[in-house]
XYZ file of C-alpha atoms in Angstrom:
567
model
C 74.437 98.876 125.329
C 74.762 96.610 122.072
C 77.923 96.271 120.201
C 76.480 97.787 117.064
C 75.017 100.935 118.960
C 77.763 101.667 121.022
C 79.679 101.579 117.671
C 77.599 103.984 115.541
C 77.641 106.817 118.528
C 81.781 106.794 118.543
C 81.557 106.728 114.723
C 79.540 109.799 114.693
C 82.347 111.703 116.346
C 85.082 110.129 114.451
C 86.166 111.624 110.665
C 87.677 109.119 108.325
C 88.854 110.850 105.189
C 89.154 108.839 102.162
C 86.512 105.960 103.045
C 83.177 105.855 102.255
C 79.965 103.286 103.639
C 76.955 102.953 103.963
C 75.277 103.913 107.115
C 74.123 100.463 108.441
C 77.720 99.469 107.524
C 79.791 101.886 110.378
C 83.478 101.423 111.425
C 84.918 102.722 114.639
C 88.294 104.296 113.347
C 90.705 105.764 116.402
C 94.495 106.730 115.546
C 97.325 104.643 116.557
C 101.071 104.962 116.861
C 102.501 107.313 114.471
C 98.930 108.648 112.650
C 98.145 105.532 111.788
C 94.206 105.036 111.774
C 92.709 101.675 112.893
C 89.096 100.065 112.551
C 88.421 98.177 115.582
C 85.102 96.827 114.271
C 82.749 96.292 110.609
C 79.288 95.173 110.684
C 78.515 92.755 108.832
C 81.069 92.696 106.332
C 84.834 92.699 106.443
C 86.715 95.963 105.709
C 90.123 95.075 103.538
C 92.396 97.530 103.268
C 93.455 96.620 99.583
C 89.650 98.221 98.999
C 91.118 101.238 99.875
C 93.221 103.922 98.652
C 97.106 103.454 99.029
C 98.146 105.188 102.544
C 99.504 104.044 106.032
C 96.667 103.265 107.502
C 95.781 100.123 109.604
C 92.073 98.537 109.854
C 91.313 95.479 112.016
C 88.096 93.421 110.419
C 86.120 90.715 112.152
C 82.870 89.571 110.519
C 79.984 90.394 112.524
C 79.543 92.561 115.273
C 77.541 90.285 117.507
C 81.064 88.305 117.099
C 83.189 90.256 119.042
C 83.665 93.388 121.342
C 85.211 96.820 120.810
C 87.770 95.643 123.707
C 88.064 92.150 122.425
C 89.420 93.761 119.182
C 91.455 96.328 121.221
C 92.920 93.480 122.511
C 94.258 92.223 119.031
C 95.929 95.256 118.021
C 97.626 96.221 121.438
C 98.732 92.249 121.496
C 100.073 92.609 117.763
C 102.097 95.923 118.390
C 103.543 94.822 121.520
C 105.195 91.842 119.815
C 106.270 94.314 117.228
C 107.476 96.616 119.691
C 110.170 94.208 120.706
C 112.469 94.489 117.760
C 114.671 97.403 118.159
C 116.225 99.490 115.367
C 119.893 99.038 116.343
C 120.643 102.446 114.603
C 117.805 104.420 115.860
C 117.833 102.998 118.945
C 114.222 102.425 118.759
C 111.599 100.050 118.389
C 110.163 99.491 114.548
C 106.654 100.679 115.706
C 107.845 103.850 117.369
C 110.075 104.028 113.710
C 107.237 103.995 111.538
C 108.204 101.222 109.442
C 104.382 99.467 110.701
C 101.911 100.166 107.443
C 98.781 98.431 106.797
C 97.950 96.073 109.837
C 95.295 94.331 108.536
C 93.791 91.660 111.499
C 91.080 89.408 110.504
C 89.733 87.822 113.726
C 87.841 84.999 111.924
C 90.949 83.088 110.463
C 93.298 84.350 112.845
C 95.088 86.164 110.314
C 97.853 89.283 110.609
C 98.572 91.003 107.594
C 100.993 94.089 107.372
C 103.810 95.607 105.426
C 107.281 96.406 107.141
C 108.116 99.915 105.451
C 111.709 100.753 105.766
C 114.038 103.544 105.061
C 115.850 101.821 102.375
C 116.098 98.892 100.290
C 119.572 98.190 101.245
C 118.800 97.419 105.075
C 121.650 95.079 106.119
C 119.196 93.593 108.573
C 116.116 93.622 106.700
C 115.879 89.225 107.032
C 116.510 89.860 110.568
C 113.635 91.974 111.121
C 111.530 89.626 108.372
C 111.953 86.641 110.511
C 111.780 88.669 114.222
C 108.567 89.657 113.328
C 106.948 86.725 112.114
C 107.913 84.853 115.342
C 106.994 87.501 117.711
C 103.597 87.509 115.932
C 103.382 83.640 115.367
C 104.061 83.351 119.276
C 100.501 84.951 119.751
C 98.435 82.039 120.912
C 95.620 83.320 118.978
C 97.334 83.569 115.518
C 97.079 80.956 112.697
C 98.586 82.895 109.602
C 101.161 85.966 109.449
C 101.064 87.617 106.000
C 104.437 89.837 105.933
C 105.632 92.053 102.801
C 108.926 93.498 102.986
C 108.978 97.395 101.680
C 111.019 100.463 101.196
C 110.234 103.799 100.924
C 110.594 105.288 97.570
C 113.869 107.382 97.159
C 113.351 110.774 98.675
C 116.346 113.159 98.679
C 117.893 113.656 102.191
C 118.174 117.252 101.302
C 116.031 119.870 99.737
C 115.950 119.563 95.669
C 115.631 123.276 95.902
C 117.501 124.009 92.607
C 118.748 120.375 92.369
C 119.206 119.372 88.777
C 116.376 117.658 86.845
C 118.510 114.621 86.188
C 119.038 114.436 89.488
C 115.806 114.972 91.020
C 115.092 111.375 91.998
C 118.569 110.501 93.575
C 117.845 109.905 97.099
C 121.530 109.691 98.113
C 124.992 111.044 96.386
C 127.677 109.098 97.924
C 131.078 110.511 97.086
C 134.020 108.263 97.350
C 137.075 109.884 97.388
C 141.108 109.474 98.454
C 142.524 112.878 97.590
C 145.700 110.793 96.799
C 146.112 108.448 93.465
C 147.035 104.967 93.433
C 144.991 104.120 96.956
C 142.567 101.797 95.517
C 139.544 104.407 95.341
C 138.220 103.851 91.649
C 138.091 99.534 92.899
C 135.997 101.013 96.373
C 133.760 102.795 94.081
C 132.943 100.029 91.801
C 132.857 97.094 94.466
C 130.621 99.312 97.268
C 128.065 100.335 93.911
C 127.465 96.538 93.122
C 127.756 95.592 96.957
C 124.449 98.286 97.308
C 122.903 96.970 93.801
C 123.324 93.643 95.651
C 121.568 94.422 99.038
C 118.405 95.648 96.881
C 119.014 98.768 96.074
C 118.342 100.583 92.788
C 122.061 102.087 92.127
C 123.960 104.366 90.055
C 127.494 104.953 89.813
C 129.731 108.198 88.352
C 133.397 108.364 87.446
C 134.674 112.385 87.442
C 137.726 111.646 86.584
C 138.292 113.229 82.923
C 141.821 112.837 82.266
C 141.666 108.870 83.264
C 138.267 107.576 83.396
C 138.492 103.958 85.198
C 134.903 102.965 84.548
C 134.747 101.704 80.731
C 137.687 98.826 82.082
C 136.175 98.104 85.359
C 132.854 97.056 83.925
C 131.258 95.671 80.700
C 127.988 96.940 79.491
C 126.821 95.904 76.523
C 126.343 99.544 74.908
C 129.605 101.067 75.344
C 129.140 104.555 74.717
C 126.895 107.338 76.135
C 123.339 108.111 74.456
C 121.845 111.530 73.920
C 117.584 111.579 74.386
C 116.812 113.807 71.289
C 113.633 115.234 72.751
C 114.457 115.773 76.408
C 118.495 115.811 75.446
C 119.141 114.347 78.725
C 121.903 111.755 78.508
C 120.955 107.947 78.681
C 123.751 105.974 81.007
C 125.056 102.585 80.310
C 124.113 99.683 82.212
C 125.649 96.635 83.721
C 124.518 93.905 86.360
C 121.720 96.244 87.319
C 123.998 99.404 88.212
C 123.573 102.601 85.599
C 127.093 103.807 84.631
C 128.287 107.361 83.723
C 132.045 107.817 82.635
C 134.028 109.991 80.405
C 135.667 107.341 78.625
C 132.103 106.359 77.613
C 131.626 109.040 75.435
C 133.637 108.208 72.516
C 135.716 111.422 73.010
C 139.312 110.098 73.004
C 142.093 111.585 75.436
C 141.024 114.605 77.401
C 143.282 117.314 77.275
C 141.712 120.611 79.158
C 142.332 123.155 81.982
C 141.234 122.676 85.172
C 138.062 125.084 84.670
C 136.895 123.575 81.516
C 136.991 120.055 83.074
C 135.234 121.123 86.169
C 132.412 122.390 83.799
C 132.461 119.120 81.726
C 132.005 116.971 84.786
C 129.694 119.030 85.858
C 127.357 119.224 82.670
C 128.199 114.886 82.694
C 126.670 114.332 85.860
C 123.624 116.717 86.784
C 122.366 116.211 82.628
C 122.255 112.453 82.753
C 118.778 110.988 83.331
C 119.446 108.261 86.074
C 116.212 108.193 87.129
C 114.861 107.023 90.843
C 118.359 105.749 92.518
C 118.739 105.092 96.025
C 122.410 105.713 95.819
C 124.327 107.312 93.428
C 127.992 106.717 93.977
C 130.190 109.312 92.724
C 134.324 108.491 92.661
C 136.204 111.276 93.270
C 139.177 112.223 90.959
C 142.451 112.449 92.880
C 143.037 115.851 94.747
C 141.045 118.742 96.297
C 140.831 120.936 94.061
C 138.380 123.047 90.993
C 136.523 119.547 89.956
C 136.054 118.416 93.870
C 134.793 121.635 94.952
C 132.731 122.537 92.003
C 130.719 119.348 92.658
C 130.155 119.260 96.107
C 128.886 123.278 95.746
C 126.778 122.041 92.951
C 125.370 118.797 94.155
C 123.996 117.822 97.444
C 125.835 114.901 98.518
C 124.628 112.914 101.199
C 128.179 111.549 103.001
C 131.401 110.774 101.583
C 133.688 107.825 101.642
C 137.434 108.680 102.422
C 140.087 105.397 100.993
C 143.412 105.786 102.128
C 146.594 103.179 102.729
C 148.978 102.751 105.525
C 151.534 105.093 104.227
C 152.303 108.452 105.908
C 152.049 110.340 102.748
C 148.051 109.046 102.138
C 147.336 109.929 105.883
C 148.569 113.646 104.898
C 146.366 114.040 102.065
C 142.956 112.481 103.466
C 143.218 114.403 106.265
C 143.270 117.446 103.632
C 139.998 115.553 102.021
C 138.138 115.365 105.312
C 139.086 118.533 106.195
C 137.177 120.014 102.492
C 134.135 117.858 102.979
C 133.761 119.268 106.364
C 133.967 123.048 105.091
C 131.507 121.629 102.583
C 128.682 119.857 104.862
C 129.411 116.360 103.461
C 129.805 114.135 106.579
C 132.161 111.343 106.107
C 130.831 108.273 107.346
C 133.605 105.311 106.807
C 137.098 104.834 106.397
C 138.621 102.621 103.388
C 142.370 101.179 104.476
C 143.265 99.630 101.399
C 146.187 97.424 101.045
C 146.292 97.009 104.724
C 148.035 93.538 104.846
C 148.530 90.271 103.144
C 148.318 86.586 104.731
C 151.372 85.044 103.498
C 152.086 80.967 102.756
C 153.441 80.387 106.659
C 150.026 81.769 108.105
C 151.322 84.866 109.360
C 149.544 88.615 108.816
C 152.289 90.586 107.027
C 151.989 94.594 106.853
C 154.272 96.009 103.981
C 153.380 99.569 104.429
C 153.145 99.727 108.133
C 149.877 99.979 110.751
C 147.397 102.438 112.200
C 146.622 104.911 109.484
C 143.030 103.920 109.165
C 142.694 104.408 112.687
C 144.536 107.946 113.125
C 142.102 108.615 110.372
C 139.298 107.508 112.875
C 140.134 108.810 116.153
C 141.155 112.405 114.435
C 138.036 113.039 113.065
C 135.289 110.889 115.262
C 134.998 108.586 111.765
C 132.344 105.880 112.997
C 133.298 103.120 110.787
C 136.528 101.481 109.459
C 137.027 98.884 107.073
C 140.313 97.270 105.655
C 141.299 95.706 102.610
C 143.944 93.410 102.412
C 145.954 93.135 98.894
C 144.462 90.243 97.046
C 145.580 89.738 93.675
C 142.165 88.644 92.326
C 140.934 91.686 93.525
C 142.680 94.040 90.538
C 143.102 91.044 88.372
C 138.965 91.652 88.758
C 138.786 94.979 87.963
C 140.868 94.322 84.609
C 138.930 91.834 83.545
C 135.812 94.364 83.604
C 133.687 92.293 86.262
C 134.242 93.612 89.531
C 135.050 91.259 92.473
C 131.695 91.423 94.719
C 130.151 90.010 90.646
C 133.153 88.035 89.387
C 133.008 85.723 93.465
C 129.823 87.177 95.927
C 130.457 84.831 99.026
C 134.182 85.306 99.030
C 135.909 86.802 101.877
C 137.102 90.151 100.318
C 132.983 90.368 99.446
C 131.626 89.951 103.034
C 134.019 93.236 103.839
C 132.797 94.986 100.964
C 129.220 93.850 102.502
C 130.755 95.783 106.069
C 131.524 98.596 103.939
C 128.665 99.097 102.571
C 125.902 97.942 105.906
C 127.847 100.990 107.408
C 127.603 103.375 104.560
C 123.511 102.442 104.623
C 123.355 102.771 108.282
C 125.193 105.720 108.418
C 123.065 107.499 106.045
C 119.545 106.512 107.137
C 120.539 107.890 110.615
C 121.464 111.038 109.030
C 117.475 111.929 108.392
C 117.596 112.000 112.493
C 120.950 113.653 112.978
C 120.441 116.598 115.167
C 121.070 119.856 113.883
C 121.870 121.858 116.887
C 123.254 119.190 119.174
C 126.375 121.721 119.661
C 125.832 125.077 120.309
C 126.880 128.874 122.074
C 124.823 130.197 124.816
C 126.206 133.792 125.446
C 124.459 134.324 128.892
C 126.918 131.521 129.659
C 130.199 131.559 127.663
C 129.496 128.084 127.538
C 129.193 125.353 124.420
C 125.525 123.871 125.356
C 125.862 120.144 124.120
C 122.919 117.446 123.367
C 123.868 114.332 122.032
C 122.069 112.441 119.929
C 119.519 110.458 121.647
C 120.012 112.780 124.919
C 116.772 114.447 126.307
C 116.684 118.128 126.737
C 116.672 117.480 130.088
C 120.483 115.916 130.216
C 122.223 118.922 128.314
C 125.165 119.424 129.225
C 127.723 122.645 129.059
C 131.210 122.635 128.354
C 133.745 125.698 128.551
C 134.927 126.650 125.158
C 138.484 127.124 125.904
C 138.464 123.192 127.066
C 137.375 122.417 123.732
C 139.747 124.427 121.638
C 142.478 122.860 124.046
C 141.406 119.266 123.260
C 141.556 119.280 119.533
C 142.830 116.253 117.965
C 143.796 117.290 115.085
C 147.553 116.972 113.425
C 147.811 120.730 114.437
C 147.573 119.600 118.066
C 148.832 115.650 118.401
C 151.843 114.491 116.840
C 149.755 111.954 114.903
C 152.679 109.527 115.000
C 153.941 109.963 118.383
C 150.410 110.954 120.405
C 152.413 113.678 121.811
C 150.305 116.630 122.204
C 152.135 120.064 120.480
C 149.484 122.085 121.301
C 150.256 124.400 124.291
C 147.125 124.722 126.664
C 148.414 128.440 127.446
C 148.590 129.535 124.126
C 144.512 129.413 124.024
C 142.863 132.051 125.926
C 140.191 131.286 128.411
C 137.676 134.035 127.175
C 137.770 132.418 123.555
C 134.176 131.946 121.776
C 133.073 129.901 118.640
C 132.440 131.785 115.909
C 130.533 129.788 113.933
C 129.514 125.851 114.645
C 127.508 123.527 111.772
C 126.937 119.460 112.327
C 128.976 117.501 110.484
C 126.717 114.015 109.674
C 125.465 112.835 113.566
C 128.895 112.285 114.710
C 130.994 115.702 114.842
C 130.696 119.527 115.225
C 132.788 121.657 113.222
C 133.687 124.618 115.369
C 135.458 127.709 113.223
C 136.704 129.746 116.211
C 137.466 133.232 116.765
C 141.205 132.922 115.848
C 140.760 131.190 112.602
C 141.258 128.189 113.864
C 138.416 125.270 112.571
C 138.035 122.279 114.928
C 136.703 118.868 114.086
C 134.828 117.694 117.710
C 133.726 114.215 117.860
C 130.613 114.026 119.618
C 132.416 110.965 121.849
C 135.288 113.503 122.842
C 132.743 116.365 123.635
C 131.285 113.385 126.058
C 134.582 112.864 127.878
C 135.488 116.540 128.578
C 135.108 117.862 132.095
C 131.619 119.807 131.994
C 130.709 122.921 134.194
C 128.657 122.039 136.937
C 125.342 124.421 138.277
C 128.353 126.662 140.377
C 130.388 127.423 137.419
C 127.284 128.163 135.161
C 126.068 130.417 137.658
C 128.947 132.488 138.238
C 129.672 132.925 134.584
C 125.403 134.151 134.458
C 126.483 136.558 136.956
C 129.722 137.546 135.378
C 128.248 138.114 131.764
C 125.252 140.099 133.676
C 127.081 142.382 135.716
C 128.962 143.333 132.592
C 125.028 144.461 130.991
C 125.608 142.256 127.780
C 122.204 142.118 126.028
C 120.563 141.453 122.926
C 123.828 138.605 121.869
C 122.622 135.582 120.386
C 122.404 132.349 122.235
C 121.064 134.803 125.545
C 117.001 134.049 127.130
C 114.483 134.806 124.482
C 111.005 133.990 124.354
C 108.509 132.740 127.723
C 109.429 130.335 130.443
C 113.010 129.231 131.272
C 115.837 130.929 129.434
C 118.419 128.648 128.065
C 121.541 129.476 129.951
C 118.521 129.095 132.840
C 117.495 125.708 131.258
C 121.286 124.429 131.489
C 121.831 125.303 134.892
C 118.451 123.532 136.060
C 120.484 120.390 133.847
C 123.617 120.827 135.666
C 121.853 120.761 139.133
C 119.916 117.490 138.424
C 121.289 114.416 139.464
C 123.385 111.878 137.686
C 124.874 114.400 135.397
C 128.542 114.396 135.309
């Protein structure tokens, strides 16, 4: 059968919205990874996807049909994403094709030419060049490949949660970052300028708030040209300031003078300042914290959907104390905390040694408490506040120094961290009843390697300061003081690292997902006999029990616990 009539028979069977030709002029179109749609083959002309409406689709061209074959052209695209296949996400654990980030493969077999647009979650990818130049090697290795034409994209900001009832001005934010210490003097207002210019600086489109009322920071950390805060008189939405690329919203940019108001009024005020300011599309909006946790702290995180929270803290005993009391809110809250700031960790003095003035391991109590995936210290550099005086932050004022490439850490984890919340699972810690058992899945685990844990280990294990001396290790918690028939009484994800577990004596737990890995997990016996036991004692109708057709899932877990390799 001849190229061209073999082509027109699959064509009538194949739909192709949004593209219109003429009859003697058929494409074969078949879907690809991901919905993509592909034409394997034009006749006569070449089909260019820039002819075409804006979407994600991918169309291979070659110039006449009596050219080439269907599988010749088959060929192309299988050898194209197989070479992209090879670069692996490092945060999703998978490879860019699987990811999505592939849009508008465009392969002209006449030239030898590969044409497509890398699509990724956000501007600020810390290894966006390292993809860039992957790709075009993996595709230039291709024997048959003269040309690779390679655009670098970003999705447009999207909020990571529902707008439902989200403020207009805030409408196009795709990410609220809070930064916040819960303790003055720790160095947060100098984290929340330096990591919003850091993120301006990886490509992203950034805005930054100061709450604090009663000593906005903002008007002498930076220098805008317009100084004070203008009202739109038609939409009266407020207009922020702007320097170096990053919109600013402070207080002390109002033109007010000193603040002096009660707690509820200034809650309101901050409030009204942030969700009424038109900051249009942002693909991060840091927000610094006042000092505390209290009216203004939990007024915005109930009225704003904040995307993960930064928690600055120093060595000092006292700091530990009080941003275990912020982690602790954000938690109750749903704002996952995804880095840890130690500020004024150490200095290098004149004989080459690493001095630490206010003593070691805070940051990392900090971490191993609460399952905190990144940590980043600051030592104390004088240019660093002599910086923020002068009204041109650091990362500006000197980009390649040292104290910048950790503000660059700081912020490649906050990015990271947040695009993998979009595939954080939601139920990767949960009750079965039919059980008594906490079912876990962590992330990247198949349903098939579930695993179940007994609740009263759990409980047992906390890590908190109410169980560890945090100073000592020494655990204070006594094992018999937690009953073995004790249940979970409610559990909610906390980012894709943690489970927050408020059990049936009042107690709320903070699990890291790595500790829920290392506990001793019931194997196929013990599920069995606790099936039995909850059966025999004609408990029906609880939630977490079988439901629905096929395997139940205290049924499901006990198939798990049976297969082999599991722990």
């Amino acid at each position: 059968m001849q190229l061209r009539a073999a082509i027109s028979i699959i064509a009538s069977r194949t739909s192709v919205q949004g593209v219109t030709k003429p009859a003697h002029n058929a494409a074969l179109h078949r879907p690809i990874h991901g919905g993509i749609v592909i034409a394997t083959a034009t006749a006569p002309a070449v089909i260019s996807s820039r002819k075409l409406e804006k979407n994600s689709r991918t169309y291979l061209s070659c110039p006449r049909a009596s050219d080439t074959s269907v599988a010749a052209i088959n060929s192309a695209e299988s050898e194209v994403l197989a070479a992209l296949s090879k670069i692996i996400d490092p945060d999703f654990g998978m490879n860019i094709v699987d990811c999505g980030f592939i849009k508008d493969l465009e392969i002209d077999s006449t030239n030898g030419s590969v044409s497509f647009r890398m699509e990724l979650t956000t501007p600020a990818c810390p290894i966006k060049d390292d993809f860039e130049k992957e790709a075009r090697a993996n595709i230039e290795a291709l024997s048959w490949v003269n040309t690779v034409n390679l655009k670098m994209d970003a999705r447009p900001p999207a909020p990571l949660l529902p707008d439902d009832g989200r403020p207009d001005g805030l409408r196009s934010v795709a990410h609220i970052i809070a930064v916040s210490s819960c303790k003055g003097g720790v160095g947060k207002s100098t984290t929340a300028v330096n990591l919003a210019f850091t993120l301006a600086q990886m490509g992203a489109k950034v805005g930054i708030f100061d709450a604090d009322v009663y000593g906005p920071s903002l008007p002498t950390m930076i220098s805008p040209e317009i100084r004070v805060l203008q009202m739109n008189s038609e939409t009266k939405a407020i207009s922020p300031v702007e320097y170096e690329g990053v919109k600013a919203v402070s207080f002390g940019f109002a033109g007010q003078g000193s603040a002096i108001m009660r707690g509820p009024m200034v809650s309101g005020l901050i409030q009204q300042l942030l969700t009424t300011t038109d900051w249009d599309d942002l693909d991060y909006l840091v927000v610094d914290f006042p000092p505390g946790t209290g009216d203004i702290q939990l007024t915005l995180c109930q009225s704003v959907s904040f995307s993960a929270a930064v928690i600055v803290t120093t060595p000092q005993k006292l700091a530990f104390i009080d941003v275990a009391k912020g982690i602790r809110m954000f938690a109750k809250l749903a704002v996952p905390c995804v880095a840890v700031v130690e500020n004024m960790s150490y200095f290098d003095g004149d004989d080459g040694k690493r001095y630490y003035p206010f003593g070691q391991g805070s940051g990392e109590r900090i971490q191993r408490e609460f399952g905190l995936p990144n940590l980043v210290r600051f030592p104390i550099v004088p240019d660093l506040s002599a910086a923020g005086d002068g009204g041109k932050p650091l990362v500006v004022n000197d980009p390649t120094g040292s104290t910048a490439q950790s503000y660059f850490e700081l912020g490649a984890s906050v990015v990271r961290e947040v695009s993998k919340l979009r595939r954080a699972p939601q139920n990767a810690v949960r009750y079965d009843s039919e059980l008594r058992a906490l079912v876990v899945r962590l992330p990247g685990d198949g349903p098939e390697q579930e695993f179940a844990l007994d609740p009263a280990v759990v409980r047992r294990n906390d890590t908190s300061a109410a169980s560890i001396n945090e100073w000592t290790g020494e655990k204070i918690l006594k094992d018999e003081s937690i009953p073995e028939g004790i249940a979970p009484a409610t559990i909610s994800p906390v980012g894709n690292y943690a489970a927050q577990i408020g059990w049936e004596d009042g107690f709320n737990q903070v699990a890291p997902y790595e500790l829920l890995a290392e506990l001793p997990r019931l194997d196929a016996d013990e599920l069995e006999s606790r099936r039995q036991s909850v059966s025999s004692e004609n408990i029906d109708g609880v939630p977490g029990g079988a439901g629905g057709g096929g395997l139940s899932p205290a049924q499901r877990i006990l198939a798990a616990a049976q297969a082999p390799g599991q722990q």
